Coordinates of N, CA and C in Angstrom, one line a residue:
M140 N 38.6 -17.5 18.4 CA 38.5 -16.4 19.4 C 37.6 -15.3 18.8
R141 N 37.8 -15.0 17.4 CA 37.0 -14.0 16.9 C 35.6 -14.3 16.8
T142 N 35.2 -15.6 16.7 CA 33.9 -16.0 16.8 C 33.3 -15.8 18.1
L143 N 34.0 -16.1 19.1 CA 33.4 -15.8 20.5 C 33.2 -14.4 20.8
V144 N 34.1 -13.5 20.4 CA 34.0 -12.0 20.5 C 32.9 -11.6 19.7
G145 N 32.8 -12.1 18.5 CA 31.7 -11.6 17.6 C 30.2 -12.0 18.3
L146 N 30.1 -13.3 18.8 CA 29.1 -13.8 19.5 C 28.7 -13.0 20.6
A147 N 29.6 -12.6 21.5 CA 29.5 -11.8 22.6 C 28.9 -10.4 22.4
L148 N 29.5 -9.8 21.3 CA 29.0 -8.5 20.9 C 27.5 -8.6 20.4
L149 N 27.2 -9.6 19.6 CA 25.9 -9.8 19.2 C 24.8 -10.0 20.4
L150 N 25.2 -10.7 21.3 CA 24.3 -11.0 22.4 C 24.2 -9.8 23.3
T151 N 25.2 -9.0 23.4 CA 25.1 -7.8 24.3 C 24.5 -6.6 23.6
A152 N 24.5 -6.6 22.2 CA 24.1 -5.4 21.5 C 22.7 -4.8 21.8
T153 N 22.6 -3.5 22.0 CA 21.4 -2.9 22.0 C 20.9 -2.4 20.7
S154 N 19.6 -2.1 20.8 CA 19.0 -1.7 19.5 C 19.8 -0.4 18.9
A155 N 19.8 -0.6 17.6 CA 20.6 0.5 16.9 C 19.9 1.9 16.9
F156 N 20.6 3.0 16.8 CA 20.0 4.3 16.7 C 19.5 4.7 15.2
A157 N 19.7 3.8 14.4 CA 19.2 3.9 12.9 C 17.8 3.4 12.9
F158 N 17.2 3.6 11.7 CA 15.9 3.0 11.5 C 15.8 2.7 10.1
D159 N 14.9 1.7 9.7 CA 14.9 1.1 8.3 C 13.7 1.7 7.7
S160 N 13.3 1.1 6.5 CA 12.1 1.4 5.9 C 11.0 1.2 6.7
Q161 N 10.1 2.3 6.8 CA 8.9 2.1 7.6 C 7.8 2.7 6.8
C162 N 6.5 2.2 7.0 CA 5.4 2.7 6.4 C 4.4 2.9 7.5
W163 N 3.8 4.1 7.8 CA 2.9 4.3 8.8 C 1.6 4.2 8.2
P164 N 0.5 3.5 8.8 CA -0.8 3.5 8.3 C -1.4 4.9 8.3
G165 N -2.1 5.1 7.1 CA -2.7 6.4 6.9 C -1.8 7.6 6.7
D166 N -2.3 8.9 6.8 CA -1.5 10.0 6.6 C -1.1 10.6 7.8
I167 N 0.2 10.5 8.3 CA 0.6 11.3 9.5 C 1.5 12.4 9.2
R168 N 1.5 12.9 7.9 CA 2.5 14.0 7.6 C 2.2 15.3 8.3
R169 N 1.0 15.7 8.6 CA 0.7 16.9 9.2 C 1.0 17.0 10.8
R170 N 1.0 15.8 11.3 CA 1.3 15.8 12.8 C 2.7 15.2 13.2
T171 N 3.4 14.6 12.3 CA 4.6 14.0 12.6 C 5.6 14.2 11.5
T172 N 6.9 14.8 11.8 CA 7.9 14.9 10.8 C 8.7 13.6 10.5
V173 N 9.4 13.6 9.6 CA 10.2 12.4 9.4 C 11.4 12.4 10.4
D174 N 11.7 13.5 10.9 CA 12.8 13.6 12.1 C 12.2 13.0 13.3
Q175 N 10.8 13.2 13.6 CA 10.2 12.8 14.8 C 9.9 11.3 14.6
A176 N 9.7 10.8 13.5 CA 9.4 9.5 13.2 C 10.6 8.7 13.4
A177 N 11.9 9.2 13.3 CA 13.0 8.5 13.5 C 13.3 8.0 14.9
C178 N 12.6 8.8 15.8 CA 12.7 8.5 17.3 C 11.8 7.4 17.8
F179 N 10.8 7.1 17.0 CA 9.7 6.2 17.5 C 10.2 4.7 17.1
E180 N 10.0 3.9 18.1 CA 10.2 2.5 18.0 C 8.9 1.7 18.1
G181 N 8.8 0.6 17.4 CA 7.6 -0.3 17.6 C 6.3 0.3 17.1
V182 N 6.5 1.1 16.0 CA 5.3 1.7 15.5 C 4.5 0.7 14.7
A183 N 3.3 1.0 14.4 CA 2.4 0.1 13.7 C 2.9 0.2 12.2
Q184 N 2.9 -0.9 11.6 CA 3.5 -0.9 10.1 C 2.4 -1.1 9.3
C185 N 2.4 -0.4 8.0 CA 1.4 -0.8 6.9 C 1.4 -2.3 6.7
G186 N 0.3 -2.8 6.2 CA 0.4 -4.1 5.6 C 1.0 -4.1 4.2
D187 N 1.2 -5.2 3.7 CA 1.7 -5.4 2.4 C 0.6 -5.0 1.3
G188 N 1.0 -4.4 0.2 CA 0.2 -4.2 -0.9 C -0.5 -2.9 -0.7
P189 N -1.9 -2.9 -0.9 CA -2.8 -1.6 -1.0 C -2.6 -0.8 0.3
D190 N -2.4 -1.4 1.5 CA -2.2 -0.5 2.7 C -1.0 0.4 2.5
A191 N 0.1 -0.2 2.0 CA 1.3 0.7 2.0 C 1.2 1.8 0.9
A192 N 0.3 1.5 -0.1 CA 0.2 2.8 -1.0 C -0.6 3.9 -0.5
R193 N -1.3 3.5 0.6 CA -2.1 4.6 1.3 C -1.6 5.1 2.5
G194 N -0.4 4.6 2.8 CA 0.4 5.0 4.1 C 1.4 6.1 3.9
T195 N 2.2 6.4 5.0 CA 3.2 7.5 5.1 C 4.5 6.7 5.0
L196 N 5.3 7.0 4.0 CA 6.5 6.2 3.9 C 7.8 7.0 4.6
Y197 N 7.7 6.9 5.9 CA 8.8 7.6 6.7 C 9.7 6.5 7.0
G198 N 11.0 6.9 7.2 CA 12.0 5.9 7.5 C 13.3 6.4 7.2
E199 N 14.4 5.4 7.1 CA 15.7 5.9 6.9 C 16.0 6.5 5.4
H200 N 15.5 5.9 4.4 CA 15.6 6.4 3.0 C 15.0 7.8 2.9
T201 N 13.8 7.9 3.5 CA 13.1 9.2 3.4 C 13.9 10.3 4.2
W202 N 14.4 9.9 5.4 CA 15.1 10.8 6.4 C 16.5 11.4 5.5
L203 N 17.2 10.3 4.8 CA 18.4 10.8 4.2 C 18.1 11.7 3.0
V204 N 17.1 11.4 2.3 CA 16.7 12.3 1.0 C 16.3 13.6 1.6
R205 N 15.6 13.7 2.6 CA 15.1 15.0 3.3 C 16.3 15.7 3.7
Q206 N 17.3 15.2 4.4 CA 18.5 15.9 4.8 C 19.3 16.4 3.5
A207 N 19.3 15.6 2.5 CA 20.0 16.1 1.3 C 19.4 17.3 0.6
M208 N 18.0 17.2 0.6 CA 17.3 18.4 0.1 C 17.5 19.5 0.9
L209 N 17.5 19.5 2.2 CA 17.7 20.7 3.0 C 19.1 21.2 2.9
H210 N 20.1 20.3 2.8 CA 21.5 20.7 2.6 C 21.6 21.5 1.2
A211 N 20.8 21.0 0.2 CA 20.7 21.6 -1.2 C 20.1 23.0 -1.2
G212 N 19.3 23.3 -0.1 CA 18.6 24.5 0.0 C 17.2 24.4 -0.6
L213 N 16.7 23.1 -0.6 CA 15.3 22.9 -0.9 C 14.5 22.7 0.3
G214 N 13.7 23.7 0.5 CA 13.0 23.8 1.8 C 11.6 23.0 1.7
P215 N 10.8 23.1 2.7 CA 9.5 22.3 2.7 C 8.5 22.6 1.7
R216 N 8.6 23.8 1.1 CA 7.6 24.1 0.0 C 7.8 23.3 -1.2
V217 N 9.2 22.8 -1.3 CA 9.5 21.9 -2.5 C 9.0 20.4 -2.2
G218 N 9.0 20.0 -0.9 CA 8.9 18.6 -0.6 C 7.5 18.2 -0.6
D219 N 6.5 18.9 -0.4 CA 5.1 18.4 -0.3 C 4.4 18.4 -1.5
V220 N 3.8 17.4 -1.8 CA 3.0 16.9 -2.9 C 1.6 16.5 -2.6
A221 N 0.6 17.1 -3.5 CA -0.7 16.6 -3.2 C -1.1 16.2 -4.7
L222 N -1.4 14.9 -4.9 CA -1.8 14.5 -6.1 C -3.4 14.4 -6.1
R223 N -3.8 15.0 -7.2 CA -5.3 15.1 -7.3 C -5.7 14.5 -8.6
Y224 N -6.5 13.5 -8.6 CA -6.9 12.9 -9.8 C -8.3 12.1 -9.6
F225 N -8.9 11.5 -10.6 CA -10.1 10.7 -10.6 C -10.0 9.3 -10.4
T226 N -10.7 8.7 -9.6 CA -10.8 7.2 -9.5 C -12.2 6.8 -9.4
D227 N -12.4 5.5 -9.5 CA -13.8 5.0 -9.5 C -14.3 4.4 -8.1
R228 N -13.2 4.4 -7.2 CA -13.4 3.9 -5.7 C -14.1 2.5 -5.7
A229 N -13.8 1.7 -6.7 CA -14.3 0.2 -6.8 C -13.5 -0.5 -5.7
P230 N -14.2 -1.6 -5.3 CA -13.5 -2.5 -4.3 C -12.3 -3.1 -4.9
V231 N -11.1 -3.1 -4.2 CA -10.0 -3.6 -4.8 C -10.0 -5.3 -4.8
Q232 N -9.8 -5.8 -6.0 CA -9.9 -7.2 -6.2 C -11.3 -7.8 -5.6
G233 N -12.4 -6.9 -5.7 CA -13.6 -7.3 -5.3 C -13.8 -7.4 -3.7
D234 N -12.8 -7.0 -3.1 CA -12.8 -7.1 -1.6 C -13.1 -5.7 -1.0
A235 N -14.0 -5.7 0.0 CA -14.5 -4.4 0.5 C -13.4 -3.8 1.4
E236 N -12.4 -4.5 1.7 CA -11.4 -3.9 2.7 C -10.7 -2.6 2.2
F237 N -10.5 -2.5 0.8 CA -10.0 -1.3 0.3 C -10.8 -0.9 -0.9
T238 N -10.9 0.4 -1.0 CA -11.5 0.9 -2.4 C -10.4 1.5 -3.2
S239 N -10.6 1.4 -4.5 CA -9.4 1.7 -5.4 C -9.1 3.2 -5.4
I240 N -7.8 3.3 -5.5 CA -7.3 4.8 -5.6 C -6.6 4.8 -7.0
A241 N -6.7 3.8 -7.9 CA -6.1 3.8 -9.3 C -6.7 4.8 -10.1
P242 N -6.0 5.6 -10.9 CA -6.7 6.6 -11.8 C -7.4 6.0 -12.8
V243 N -8.6 6.6 -13.3 CA -9.4 6.1 -14.2 C -9.6 7.1 -15.4
G244 N -10.0 6.7 -16.5 CA -10.3 7.6 -17.7 C -11.6 8.3 -17.5
P245 N -11.8 9.0 -18.6 CA -13.1 9.9 -18.6 C -14.4 9.3 -18.7
T246 N -14.5 7.8 -19.0 CA -15.7 7.1 -19.0 C -15.9 6.4 -17.7
G247 N -17.2 6.2 -17.4 CA -17.5 5.5 -16.3 C -17.6 6.5 -15.0
P248 N -17.8 5.8 -13.7 CA -17.8 6.7 -12.5 C -16.6 7.3 -12.1
Q249 N -16.5 8.5 -11.8 CA -15.5 9.2 -11.3 C -15.6 10.0 -10.0
V250 N -14.7 9.7 -9.1 CA -14.5 10.4 -7.8 C -13.1 11.2 -7.7
L251 N -13.3 12.5 -7.4 CA -11.8 13.2 -7.2 C -11.3 12.9 -5.9
I252 N -10.1 12.4 -5.9 CA -9.4 12.1 -4.6 C -8.1 12.9 -4.5
E253 N -7.5 13.0 -3.4 CA -6.3 13.7 -3.1 C -5.4 12.7 -2.3
R254 N -4.2 12.5 -2.9 CA -3.1 11.6 -2.2 C -2.0 12.6 -1.8
P255 N -1.8 12.7 -0.4 CA -0.7 13.5 0.0 C 0.6 12.7 -0.1
M256 N 1.7 13.2 -0.3 CA 3.0 12.6 -0.5 C 4.1 13.8 -0.3
T257 N 5.3 13.3 0.1 CA 6.4 14.3 0.0 C 7.4 13.7 -1.0
I258 N 8.2 14.5 -1.6 CA 9.2 14.0 -2.7 C 10.1 13.0 -2.0
A259 N 10.5 13.3 -0.7 CA 11.6 12.4 -0.1 C 11.0 10.9 0.1
E260 N 9.7 10.9 0.3 CA 9.2 9.5 0.5 C 9.4 8.5 -0.7
F261 N 9.5 9.1 -1.9 CA 9.7 8.3 -3.0 C 10.9 7.4 -2.9
A262 N 11.9 7.9 -2.1 CA 13.1 7.1 -2.1 C 12.9 5.7 -1.3
Q263 N 11.6 5.6 -0.6 CA 11.3 4.4 0.0 C 10.3 3.4 -0.8
L264 N 10.1 3.9 -2.1 CA 9.2 3.3 -2.8 C 9.5 1.8 -3.1
P265 N 10.7 1.5 -3.4 CA 11.3 0.2 -3.8 C 10.9 -0.9 -2.7
D266 N 10.8 -0.4 -1.4 CA 10.5 -1.4 -0.3 C 9.0 -1.7 -0.2
W267 N 8.2 -1.0 -0.9 CA 6.7 -1.2 -0.8 C 6.0 -1.4 -2.1
S268 N 6.6 -0.9 -3.2 CA 5.9 -1.0 -4.5 C 7.0 -1.5 -5.6
Y269 N 6.5 -2.0 -6.7 CA 7.3 -2.5 -7.6 C 7.9 -1.3 -8.5
G270 N 7.4 -0.2 -8.3 CA 7.8 1.1 -9.2 C 6.7 2.1 -9.0
M271 N 6.9 3.2 -9.8 CA 6.0 4.4 -9.7 C 4.7 3.9 -10.1
G272 N 4.6 3.2 -11.2 CA 3.3 2.8 -11.8 C 2.4 2.0 -10.8
D273 N 3.2 1.0 -10.2 CA 2.4 0.1 -9.1 C 1.9 1.0 -8.0
W274 N 2.7 1.9 -7.4 CA 2.4 2.8 -6.3 C 1.2 3.7 -6.8
M275 N 1.3 4.3 -8.0 CA 0.2 5.3 -8.5 C -1.1 4.4 -8.7
T276 N -1.1 3.2 -8.9 CA -2.3 2.5 -9.0 C -2.7 1.8 -7.7
G277 N -2.0 2.3 -6.6 CA -2.5 1.8 -5.3 C -1.9 0.4 -4.9
N278 N -1.0 -0.2 -5.5 CA -0.5 -1.5 -5.3 C -1.6 -2.5 -5.3
E279 N -2.5 -2.2 -6.2 CA -3.8 -3.1 -6.3 C -3.8 -4.2 -7.2
T280 N -2.7 -4.5 -7.9 CA -2.4 -5.6 -8.7 C -1.1 -6.2 -8.4
C281 N -0.6 -7.3 -9.1 CA 0.6 -7.9 -8.9 C 1.5 -7.8 -10.3
P282 N 2.4 -6.9 -10.4 CA 3.1 -6.8 -11.6 C 4.1 -7.9 -11.9
A283 N 4.4 -8.7 -10.8 CA 5.5 -9.7 -11.0 C 4.8 -10.9 -11.8
T284 N 5.6 -11.6 -12.8 CA 5.1 -12.6 -13.5 C 5.2 -13.9 -12.8
N285 N 4.4 -14.9 -13.2 CA 4.4 -16.3 -12.7 C 4.1 -16.2 -11.2
V286 N 3.2 -15.3 -10.7 CA 2.7 -15.4 -9.3 C 1.1 -15.5 -9.3
L287 N 0.7 -16.2 -8.3 CA -0.7 -16.4 -8.2 C -1.3 -14.9 -8.0
R288 N -2.4 -14.8 -8.7 CA -3.1 -13.4 -8.5 C -4.7 -13.7 -8.6
G289 N -5.4 -12.7 -8.5 CA -6.8 -12.8 -8.6 C -7.6 -12.6 -7.4
N290 N -7.0 -12.4 -6.1 CA -7.8 -11.9 -5.1 C -6.8 -11.0 -4.1
L291 N -7.4 -10.3 -3.2 CA -6.7 -9.3 -2.4 C -5.6 -10.0 -1.6
D292 N -5.8 -11.1 -1.1 CA -4.7 -11.9 -0.3 C -3.5 -12.1 -1.2
R293 N -3.7 -12.6 -2.4 CA -2.6 -12.8 -3.3 C -1.9 -11.5 -3.7
V294 N -2.7 -10.5 -3.8 CA -2.0 -9.2 -4.2 C -1.1 -8.8 -3.0
K295 N -1.6 -8.9 -1.8 CA -0.8 -8.5 -0.6 C 0.5 -9.5 -0.6
H296 N 0.4 -10.7 -0.8 CA 1.4 -11.6 -0.8 C 2.5 -11.2 -1.8
C297 N 2.0 -10.8 -3.1 CA 2.8 -10.4 -4.1 C 3.8 -9.3 -3.7
H298 N 3.2 -8.4 -2.7 CA 4.0 -7.1 -2.4 C 4.8 -7.4 -1.1
S299 N 4.8 -8.7 -0.6 CA 5.6 -9.0 0.6 C 7.1 -8.8 0.3
F300 N 7.9 -8.0 1.1 CA 9.2 -7.8 0.8 C 9.9 -9.2 1.0
Q301 N 9.5 -9.9 2.1 CA 10.2 -11.1 2.4 C 10.2 -12.2 1.3
T302 N 9.0 -12.3 0.8 CA 8.8 -13.4 -0.1 C 8.9 -13.1 -1.7
H303 N 8.6 -11.9 -1.9 CA 8.5 -11.5 -3.4 C 9.3 -10.3 -3.7
M304 N 9.0 -9.1 -3.1 CA 9.5 -7.9 -3.5 C 11.1 -7.8 -3.3
G305 N 11.6 -8.3 -2.2 CA 13.1 -8.3 -2.0 C 13.8 -8.9 -3.0
S306 N 13.4 -9.9 -3.7 CA 14.2 -10.6 -4.6 C 13.9 -10.4 -6.0
V307 N 12.6 -9.9 -6.4 CA 12.3 -9.8 -7.8 C 12.2 -8.3 -8.1
N308 N 12.1 -7.4 -7.3 CA 11.9 -6.0 -7.6 C 13.2 -5.3 -8.1
S309 N 13.2 -5.1 -9.4 CA 14.4 -4.6 -10.1 C 14.9 -3.3 -9.6
T310 N 14.1 -2.5 -9.0 CA 14.5 -1.2 -8.5 C 15.4 -1.2 -7.3
H311 N 15.6 -2.4 -6.8 CA 16.5 -2.7 -5.6 C 17.9 -2.6 -5.9
F312 N 18.2 -3.2 -7.0 CA 19.6 -3.7 -7.2 C 20.2 -3.2 -8.5
L313 N 21.6 -3.2 -8.5 CA 22.4 -2.7 -9.6 C 22.4 -4.0 -10.6
P314 N 22.4 -3.7 -11.8 CA 22.4 -2.5 -12.7 C 21.0 -1.9 -12.8
Q315 N 20.1 -2.7 -12.5 CA 18.6 -2.4 -12.9 C 18.2 -1.0 -12.2
A316 N 18.6 -0.9 -11.0 CA 18.3 0.4 -10.2 C 18.8 1.5 -11.0
Q317 N 20.0 1.5 -11.6 CA 20.6 2.5 -12.2 C 19.7 2.9 -13.5
H318 N 19.4 1.7 -14.3 CA 18.6 1.9 -15.4 C 17.2 2.7 -15.2
I319 N 16.6 2.1 -14.0 CA 15.3 2.8 -13.7 C 15.5 4.2 -13.2
Y320 N 16.5 4.6 -12.5 CA 16.7 6.0 -12.2 C 17.0 6.7 -13.5
A321 N 17.8 6.3 -14.4 CA 18.0 7.0 -15.8 C 16.6 7.2 -16.5
R322 N 15.9 6.1 -16.4 CA 14.5 6.2 -17.2 C 13.7 7.4 -16.5
Y323 N 13.5 7.3 -15.2 CA 12.7 8.3 -14.5 C 13.2 9.6 -14.8
H324 N 14.6 9.7 -14.7 CA 15.2 11.2 -15.0 C 14.9 11.5 -16.3
R325 N 14.9 10.8 -17.3 CA 14.6 11.1 -18.7 C 13.1 11.6 -18.8
L326 N 12.2 10.9 -18.1 CA 10.8 11.1 -18.1 C 10.6 12.5 -17.5
A327 N 11.2 12.8 -16.4 CA 11.1 14.1 -15.6 C 11.6 15.2 -16.5
L328 N 12.7 15.0 -17.2 CA 13.2 16.1 -18.1 C 12.2 16.4 -19.3
A329 N 11.7 15.2 -19.8 CA 10.6 15.4 -20.8 C 9.4 16.2 -20.3
V330 N 8.9 15.9 -19.2 CA 7.8 16.7 -18.6 C 8.2 18.1 -18.4
A331 N 9.4 18.3 -17.9 CA 9.8 19.7 -17.6 C 10.0 20.5 -18.8
A332 N 10.2 19.9 -20.0 CA 10.4 20.5 -21.3 C 9.1 20.9 -21.8
R333 N 8.0 20.0 -21.6 CA 6.7 20.2 -22.1 C 6.1 21.4 -21.3
C334 N 6.3 21.5 -19.9 CA 5.9 22.5 -19.1 C 6.5 24.0 -19.5
Q335 N 7.8 23.9 -19.9 CA 8.4 25.1 -20.4 C 7.8 25.5 -21.7
T336 N 7.5 24.6 -22.5 CA 6.9 24.9 -23.8 C 5.6 25.6 -23.5
M337 N 4.7 25.0 -22.6 CA 3.4 25.5 -22.3 C 3.5 26.9 -21.7
A338 N 4.5 27.1 -20.8 CA 4.7 28.4 -20.1 C 5.2 29.5 -21.2
N339 N 5.8 29.1 -22.3 CA 6.3 30.0 -23.2 C 5.3 30.4 -24.2
A340 N 4.2 29.5 -24.3 CA 3.1 29.8 -25.4 C 2.3 30.9 -25.1

């Protein structure tokens, strides 16, 4: 009987009013808030890999963190981030579909770029990147071991949540997620301490 009731509920269920991890192609931050994005269904999604690192990570995780930030008194001025750094804009994996947004050192060609981001969006990073380093380098390589690599299609496949990221990305599951959080928190405190030292100098 329970099976029949469950089946009936499943067949008659409408779409939920929640939303999951989403990545909107390009930068939509200035024209769409995360609250507005929650109301949209059937939006175009970023592709796996480099496309996601260049998109807007709006969705359930971002919305929840944004609400927590507002509840804690952290307004919009705290949430917006513009990362400015130099890259060489080389073709990703030799393919002209994407130009690199990975940071480069002082030697060789340099182009100043700006990557918009909001703090709350980092909550969705584990669904699209293997970690902060992977996202920062544009999801342009495959950090997972024992995976075919060497061209753009393989990099995209490596970042597929269904085939790779959902099962091997350690930032998704306990206890690894807790260790990653603790590591990033220690790094943030160390950076804050250096900033304080510079401010006091």
